[in-house]
Coordinates of C-alpha atoms in Angstrom, one line a residue:
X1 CA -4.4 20.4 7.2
X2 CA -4.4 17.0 8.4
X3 CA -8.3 15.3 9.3
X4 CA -6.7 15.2 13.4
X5 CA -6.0 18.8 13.0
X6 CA -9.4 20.3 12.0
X7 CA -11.1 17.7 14.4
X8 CA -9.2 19.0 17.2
X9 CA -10.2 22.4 16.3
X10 CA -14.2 21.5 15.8
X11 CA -14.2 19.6 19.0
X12 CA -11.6 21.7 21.2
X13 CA -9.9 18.6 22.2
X14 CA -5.9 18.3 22.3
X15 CA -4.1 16.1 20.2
X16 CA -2.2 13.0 23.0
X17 CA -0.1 10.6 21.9
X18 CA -1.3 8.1 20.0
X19 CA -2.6 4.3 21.6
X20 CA -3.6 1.2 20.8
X21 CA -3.2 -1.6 22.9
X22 CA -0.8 -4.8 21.4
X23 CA -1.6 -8.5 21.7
X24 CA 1.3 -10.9 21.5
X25 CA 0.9 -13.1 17.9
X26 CA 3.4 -15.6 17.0
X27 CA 5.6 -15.6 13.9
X28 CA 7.9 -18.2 13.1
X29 CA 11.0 -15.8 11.7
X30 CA 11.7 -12.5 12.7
X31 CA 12.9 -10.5 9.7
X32 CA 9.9 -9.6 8.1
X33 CA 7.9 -6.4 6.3
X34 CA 4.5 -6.2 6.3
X35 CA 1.5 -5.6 4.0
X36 CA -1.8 -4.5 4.2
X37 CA -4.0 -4.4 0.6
X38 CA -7.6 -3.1 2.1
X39 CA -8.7 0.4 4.1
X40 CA -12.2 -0.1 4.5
X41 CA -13.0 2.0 1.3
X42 CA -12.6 0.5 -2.0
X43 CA -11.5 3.6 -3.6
X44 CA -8.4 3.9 -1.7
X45 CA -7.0 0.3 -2.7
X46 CA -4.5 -0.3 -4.9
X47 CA -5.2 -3.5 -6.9
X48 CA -1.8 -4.3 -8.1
X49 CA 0.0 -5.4 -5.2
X50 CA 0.7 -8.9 -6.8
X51 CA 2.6 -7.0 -9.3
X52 CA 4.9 -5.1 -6.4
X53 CA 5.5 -8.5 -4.6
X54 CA 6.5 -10.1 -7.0
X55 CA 9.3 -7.5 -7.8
X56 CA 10.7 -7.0 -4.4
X57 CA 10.5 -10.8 -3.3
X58 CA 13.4 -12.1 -4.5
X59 CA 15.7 -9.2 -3.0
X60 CA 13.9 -9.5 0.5
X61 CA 14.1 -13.8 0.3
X62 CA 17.9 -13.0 -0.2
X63 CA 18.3 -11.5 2.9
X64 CA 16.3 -13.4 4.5
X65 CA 13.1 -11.0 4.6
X66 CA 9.5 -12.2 4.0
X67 CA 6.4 -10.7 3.6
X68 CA 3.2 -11.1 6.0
X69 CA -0.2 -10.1 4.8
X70 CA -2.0 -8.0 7.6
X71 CA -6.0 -7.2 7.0
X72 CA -9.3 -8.8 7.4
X73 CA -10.6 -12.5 6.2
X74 CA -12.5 -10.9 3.2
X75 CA -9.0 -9.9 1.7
X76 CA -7.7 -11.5 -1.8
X77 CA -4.5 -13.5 -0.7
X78 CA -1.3 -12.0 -2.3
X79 CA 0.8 -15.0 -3.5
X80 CA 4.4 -14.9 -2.1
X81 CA 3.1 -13.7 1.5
X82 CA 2.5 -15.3 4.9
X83 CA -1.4 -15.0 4.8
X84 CA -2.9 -13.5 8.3
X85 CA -5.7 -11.4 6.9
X86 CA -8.9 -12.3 10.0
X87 CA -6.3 -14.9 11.7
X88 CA -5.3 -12.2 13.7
X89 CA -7.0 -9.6 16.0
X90 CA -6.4 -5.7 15.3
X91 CA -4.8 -5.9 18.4
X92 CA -2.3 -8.7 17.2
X93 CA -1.8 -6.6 14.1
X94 CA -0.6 -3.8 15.9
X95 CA 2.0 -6.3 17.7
X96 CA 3.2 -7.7 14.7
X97 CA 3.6 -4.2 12.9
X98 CA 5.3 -2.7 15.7
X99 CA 8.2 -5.2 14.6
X100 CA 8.4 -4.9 11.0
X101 CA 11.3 -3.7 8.9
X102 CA 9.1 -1.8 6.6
X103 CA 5.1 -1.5 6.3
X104 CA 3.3 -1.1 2.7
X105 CA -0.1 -0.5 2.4
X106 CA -3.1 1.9 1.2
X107 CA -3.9 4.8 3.5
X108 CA -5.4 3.2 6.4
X109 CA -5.0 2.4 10.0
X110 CA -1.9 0.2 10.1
X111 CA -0.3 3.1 8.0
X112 CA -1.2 5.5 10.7
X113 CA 0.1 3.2 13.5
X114 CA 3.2 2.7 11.0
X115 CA 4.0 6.3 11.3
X116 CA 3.6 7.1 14.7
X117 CA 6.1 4.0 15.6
X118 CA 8.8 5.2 13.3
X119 CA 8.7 2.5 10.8
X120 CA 9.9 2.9 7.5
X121 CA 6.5 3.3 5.8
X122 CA 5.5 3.2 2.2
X123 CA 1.7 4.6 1.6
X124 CA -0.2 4.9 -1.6
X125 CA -3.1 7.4 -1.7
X126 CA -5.3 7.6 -4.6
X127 CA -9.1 8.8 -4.0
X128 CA -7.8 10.8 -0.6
X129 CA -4.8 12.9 -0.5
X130 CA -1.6 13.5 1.2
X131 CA -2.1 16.6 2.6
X132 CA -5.5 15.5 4.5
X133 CA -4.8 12.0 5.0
X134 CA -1.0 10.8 5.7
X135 CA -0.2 9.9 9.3
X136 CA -0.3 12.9 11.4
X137 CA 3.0 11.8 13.3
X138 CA 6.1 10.1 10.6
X139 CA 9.6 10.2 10.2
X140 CA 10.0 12.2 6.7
X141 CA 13.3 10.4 6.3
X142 CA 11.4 6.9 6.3
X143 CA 8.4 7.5 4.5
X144 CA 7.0 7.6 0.8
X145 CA 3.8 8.6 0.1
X146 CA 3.0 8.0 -3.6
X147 CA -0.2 9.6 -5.1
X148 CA -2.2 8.8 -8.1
X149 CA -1.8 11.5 -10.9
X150 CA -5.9 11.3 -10.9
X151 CA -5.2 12.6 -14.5
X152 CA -4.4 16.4 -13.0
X153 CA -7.6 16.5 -10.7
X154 CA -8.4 16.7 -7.2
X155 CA -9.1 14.1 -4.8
X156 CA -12.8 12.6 -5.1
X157 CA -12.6 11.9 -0.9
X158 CA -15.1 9.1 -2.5
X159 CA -15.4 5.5 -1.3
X160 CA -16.3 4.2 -4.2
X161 CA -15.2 5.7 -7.9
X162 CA -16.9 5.6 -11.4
X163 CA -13.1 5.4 -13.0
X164 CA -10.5 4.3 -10.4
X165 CA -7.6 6.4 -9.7
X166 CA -5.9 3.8 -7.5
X167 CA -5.3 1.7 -11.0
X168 CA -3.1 5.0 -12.5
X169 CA -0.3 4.5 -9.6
X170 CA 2.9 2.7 -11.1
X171 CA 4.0 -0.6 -9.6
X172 CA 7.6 -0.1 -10.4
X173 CA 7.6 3.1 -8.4
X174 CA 6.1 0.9 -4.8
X175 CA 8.7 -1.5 -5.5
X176 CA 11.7 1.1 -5.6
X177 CA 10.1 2.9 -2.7
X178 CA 10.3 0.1 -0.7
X179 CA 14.0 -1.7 -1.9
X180 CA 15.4 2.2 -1.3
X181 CA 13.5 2.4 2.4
X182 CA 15.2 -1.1 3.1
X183 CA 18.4 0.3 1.9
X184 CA 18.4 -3.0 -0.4
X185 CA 20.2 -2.4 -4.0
X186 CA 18.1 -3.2 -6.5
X187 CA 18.2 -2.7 -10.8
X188 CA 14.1 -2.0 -10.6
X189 CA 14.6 0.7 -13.4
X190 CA 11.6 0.3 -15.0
X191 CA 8.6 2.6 -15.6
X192 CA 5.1 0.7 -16.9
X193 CA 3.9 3.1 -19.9
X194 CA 0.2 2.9 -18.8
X195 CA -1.8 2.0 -16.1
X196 CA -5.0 1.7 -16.0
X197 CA -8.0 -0.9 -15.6
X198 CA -6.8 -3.0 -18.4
X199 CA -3.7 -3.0 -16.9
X200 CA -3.3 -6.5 -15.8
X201 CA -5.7 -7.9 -18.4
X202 CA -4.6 -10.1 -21.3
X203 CA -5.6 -8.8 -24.6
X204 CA -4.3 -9.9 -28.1
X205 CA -4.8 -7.9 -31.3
X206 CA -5.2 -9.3 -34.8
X207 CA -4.1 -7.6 -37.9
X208 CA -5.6 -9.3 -41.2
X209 CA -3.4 -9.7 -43.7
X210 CA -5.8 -10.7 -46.1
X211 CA -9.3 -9.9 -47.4
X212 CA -11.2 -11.8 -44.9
X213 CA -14.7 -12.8 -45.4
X214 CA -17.7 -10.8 -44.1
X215 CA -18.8 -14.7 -42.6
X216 CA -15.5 -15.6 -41.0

C-alpha cells in the first residue's frame, strides 16, 4: 500500500488531485530532461549519477537534448548538466519539470510531481521501496522504477545506512531505462560486475614477482 493510502485511512481524508503551484523560470533551449541527485535522506541517493550522464549524453546532445540539474544549493554538480540546484525556487522547479522529456532522479518530490504529470519517469529506490514509496499516480507505460537488490533483504526505511544499498544499483541499467523511455537507440549493453562502495574508487594491485625484502 502506498504512504498516501494508509494516510488517508489514519486520517479519514480523501485522496484530491495533486497541486503545486508553478513559477515561470527561464531556459535558454527547450528540449531538455531533467535530473534530480538529492531526496532529503541520504540513504535514498544514488551516488553514481556521473557515471549515468556520462553514458546517455552523447545520444541526447545528438538530438539536441540536454540535461538540467534540479535540487538544492548543497548538491554536488554533475558534470555535463545545466547546473540549477538553489538557483531556482521549488516552485520554478515544478515549472521546469512540467516540460521535460524525461525526469531521473532518487525517490523524492520531483519524482512524485513527475508522475502525476505523465512524464516519462525513471526512479531509483534503494533504502525505501516500491511498493510504499513510488508516485501514487504514473503512467506504467512511461515509468521505471529500479530497486537495489539490498543483497535479498528488506527495505531499512532508514535515512541514513551503516552499508549503503543505493551503491548496489547498476549504472548501465539507469542509462538504458532512460535511452528506451526516450525511444533513443542506443548499443548500452553492458552490465558492471559489482557495485559497491569501492565502486568508483581507483585501486591498483601488485603481484611480486620476486622475493622482496621484509624492509622494502
Amino acid at each position: 500500500m502506498k504512504l498516501l493510502e494508509r494516510y488517508s485511512l489514519f486520517t479519514g481524508l480523501k485522496i484530491g488531485k495533486q497541486y503545486l503551484e508553478e513559477q515561470f523560470y527561464p531556459l535558454p533551449f527547450e528540449r531538455y530532461v531533467t535530473l534530480n541527485a538529492s531526496s532529503g535522506m541520504v540513504a535514498k541517493n544514488y551516488p553514481f549519477y556521473t557515471d549515468v550522464v556520462a553514458l546517455i549524453k552523447p545520444y541526447l546532445v545528438s538530438r539536441g537534448i540536454e540535461i538540467v540539474q534540479l535540487g538544492a544549493k548543497e548538491d554536488a554538480a554533475i558534470p555535463g548538466c545545466h547546473h540549477l540546484m538553489g538557483k531556482c525556487s521549488m516552485h520554478q522547479s515544478n515549472y521546469v519539470l512540467k516540460s521535460s522529456l524525461c525526469h531521473l532522479g532518487n525517490d523524492s518530490v520531483l519524482c512524485h510531481r513527475a508522475g502525476y504529470l505523465n512524464i516519462p519517469l525513471v526512479e531509483t529506490f534503494a533504502s525505501t521501496s516500491v511498493e510504499n514509496h513510488s508516485p501514487y499516480q504514473f503512467d506504467e507505460k512511461k515509468t521505471r522504477f529500479i530497486s537495489s537488490h539490498r543483497w535479498g533483504r528488506n527495505p531499512t526505511f532508514a535515512s541514513q545506512e551503516a552499508q549503503s544499498t543505493a551503491v548496489l544499483i547498476d549504472p548501465f541499467d539507469i542509462a538504458r531505462a532512460v535511452l528506451d523511455l526516450l525511444e533513443i537507440p542506443h548499443t548500452i549493453t553492458q552490465h558492471t560486475l559489482h557495485v559497491g562502495q569501492a565502486y568508483n574508487a581507483t585501486l591498483f594491485d601488485w603481484v611480486p614477482d620476486m622475493v622482496v625484502s621484509p624492509q622494502f
